[in-house]
XYZ file of C-alpha atoms in Angstrom:
155
model
C 30.205 -5.589 -11.245
C 30.353 -9.347 -11.068
C 27.673 -11.158 -9.114
C 29.330 -13.464 -6.653
C 28.113 -16.616 -4.974
C 27.575 -14.741 -1.712
C 25.294 -12.243 -3.448
C 23.135 -15.009 -4.867
C 23.072 -16.877 -1.551
C 22.072 -13.698 0.311
C 19.284 -13.008 -2.137
C 17.967 -16.563 -1.858
C 18.086 -16.515 1.959
C 16.425 -13.097 2.158
C 13.705 -14.138 -0.260
C 13.092 -17.376 1.628
C 12.656 -15.421 4.875
C 10.391 -12.671 3.563
C 8.265 -14.407 0.903
C 6.020 -16.259 3.394
C 5.248 -12.941 5.082
C 3.721 -11.621 1.875
C 1.522 -14.700 1.615
C 0.243 -14.348 5.194
C -0.622 -10.695 4.722
C -2.211 -11.404 1.351
C -4.406 -14.149 2.788
C -5.526 -12.207 5.845
C -5.817 -8.835 4.052
C -3.959 -7.162 6.908
C -0.563 -5.609 7.335
C 2.475 -7.458 8.626
C 2.110 -6.315 12.247
C -1.480 -7.485 12.515
C -0.727 -10.803 10.852
C 2.174 -11.555 13.150
C 0.067 -10.500 16.151
C -2.530 -13.060 15.166
C 0.142 -15.753 15.022
C 2.299 -14.846 18.030
C 0.049 -12.807 20.328
C 0.262 -9.192 21.432
C 4.040 -9.185 21.733
C 4.228 -10.927 18.382
C 3.184 -7.689 16.734
C 6.735 -6.534 17.331
C 7.963 -9.304 15.040
C 5.976 -7.918 12.136
C 6.838 -4.334 13.011
C 10.576 -5.028 13.159
C 10.509 -7.038 9.929
C 8.514 -4.309 8.198
C 10.985 -1.698 9.447
C 13.946 -3.747 8.213
C 12.328 -4.229 4.818
C 11.601 -0.503 4.552
C 15.181 0.362 5.520
C 16.510 -2.158 3.003
C 14.429 -0.724 0.176
C 15.445 2.811 1.160
C 19.126 1.869 1.203
C 18.774 0.165 -2.163
C 17.079 3.240 -3.611
C 19.769 5.591 -2.274
C 22.536 3.290 -3.513
C 21.147 2.940 -7.039
C 20.102 6.598 -7.218
C 23.546 7.719 -6.042
C 25.291 5.557 -8.588
C 23.152 6.967 -11.383
C 23.586 10.550 -10.142
C 27.377 10.259 -10.044
C 27.401 8.755 -13.539
C 25.147 11.478 -14.954
C 27.028 14.292 -13.198
C 30.293 12.789 -14.459
C 29.078 12.849 -18.062
C 27.473 16.283 -17.871
C 29.933 18.213 -15.716
C 33.027 15.991 -15.536
C 32.527 15.041 -11.875
C 35.218 12.518 -10.902
C 33.872 9.106 -9.965
C 35.780 8.606 -6.738
C 34.779 7.768 -3.191
C 34.247 11.397 -2.199
C 31.776 11.978 -5.049
C 29.789 8.892 -4.106
C 29.784 9.841 -0.411
C 28.520 13.360 -1.093
C 25.793 12.212 -3.489
C 24.696 9.410 -1.122
C 24.533 11.928 1.739
C 22.461 14.357 -0.326
C 20.021 11.635 -1.396
C 19.743 10.277 2.167
C 19.098 13.796 3.489
C 16.449 14.366 0.815
C 14.784 11.077 1.766
C 14.734 11.993 5.454
C 13.433 15.486 4.648
C 10.679 14.021 2.486
C 9.664 11.560 5.196
C 9.677 14.342 7.794
C 7.579 16.616 5.606
C 5.125 13.769 5.051
C 4.889 13.161 8.804
C 4.295 16.859 9.473
C 1.651 16.995 6.737
C -0.123 13.947 8.169
C -0.034 15.382 11.715
C -1.546 18.753 10.818
C -4.808 19.723 12.515
C -7.770 18.236 10.743
C -5.690 15.819 8.663
C -7.789 12.777 9.472
C -11.155 14.487 9.356
C -13.331 14.298 6.337
C -15.617 17.122 5.415
C -19.303 16.335 5.521
C -20.455 15.842 2.014
C -23.845 15.717 0.430
C -25.329 12.267 0.425
C -24.690 10.516 -2.859
C -27.483 10.529 -5.398
C -29.674 7.461 -5.251
C -28.665 4.569 -7.390
C -31.054 2.070 -8.901
C -30.018 -0.404 -6.211
C -30.794 2.006 -3.354
C -34.323 2.853 -4.513
C -37.220 0.724 -3.307
C -38.466 -1.683 -5.899
C -42.202 -1.414 -6.350
C -44.354 -1.894 -9.340
C -43.877 -3.678 -12.625
C -40.084 -3.091 -12.609
C -39.620 -5.178 -9.524
C -37.533 -8.224 -10.284
C -38.899 -10.074 -7.300
C -42.341 -10.151 -8.827
C -42.929 -12.602 -11.578
C -45.443 -11.757 -14.293
C -48.971 -12.504 -13.246
C -48.401 -11.829 -9.544
C -49.863 -8.725 -7.950
C -47.614 -5.916 -6.815
C -46.915 -5.929 -3.064
C -48.345 -2.392 -2.859
C -51.796 -3.393 -4.086
C -54.178 -5.303 -1.961
C -55.728 -8.235 -3.628
C -59.237 -8.906 -2.527
C -60.853 -12.239 -2.821
C -63.402 -12.501 -5.655
């Protein structure tokens, strides 16, 4: 496949539109919806949501396209599957259906009762930083000073 001028131009335009979004989210340590809401208000969250949805759909389409191309090539070499439009359409449909089924199974798994609850666990064992510092090991006390636990009486 030969890369045409339109392909390069589309890649450059798409990169120019989406690259600043990564920088905003990286700087604010939030997702795209929250970042756009901070910039454009409550309704501005839709901007980030729609852009995130379009990016996710684009990556999914790219994955199905590349995966389908590879599957048809491999099935052609192994089993002699003809590389025509029907083969590509069937393989693309199977991969798209598998993607939708996987997303649906993930949504069902996440929505199961008790999915967001964490089980109460034992408190973690104390670390050296969580223990009170008293005595000669205390870094706040310089040598020669009395420990805060002892009372120093005047001579």
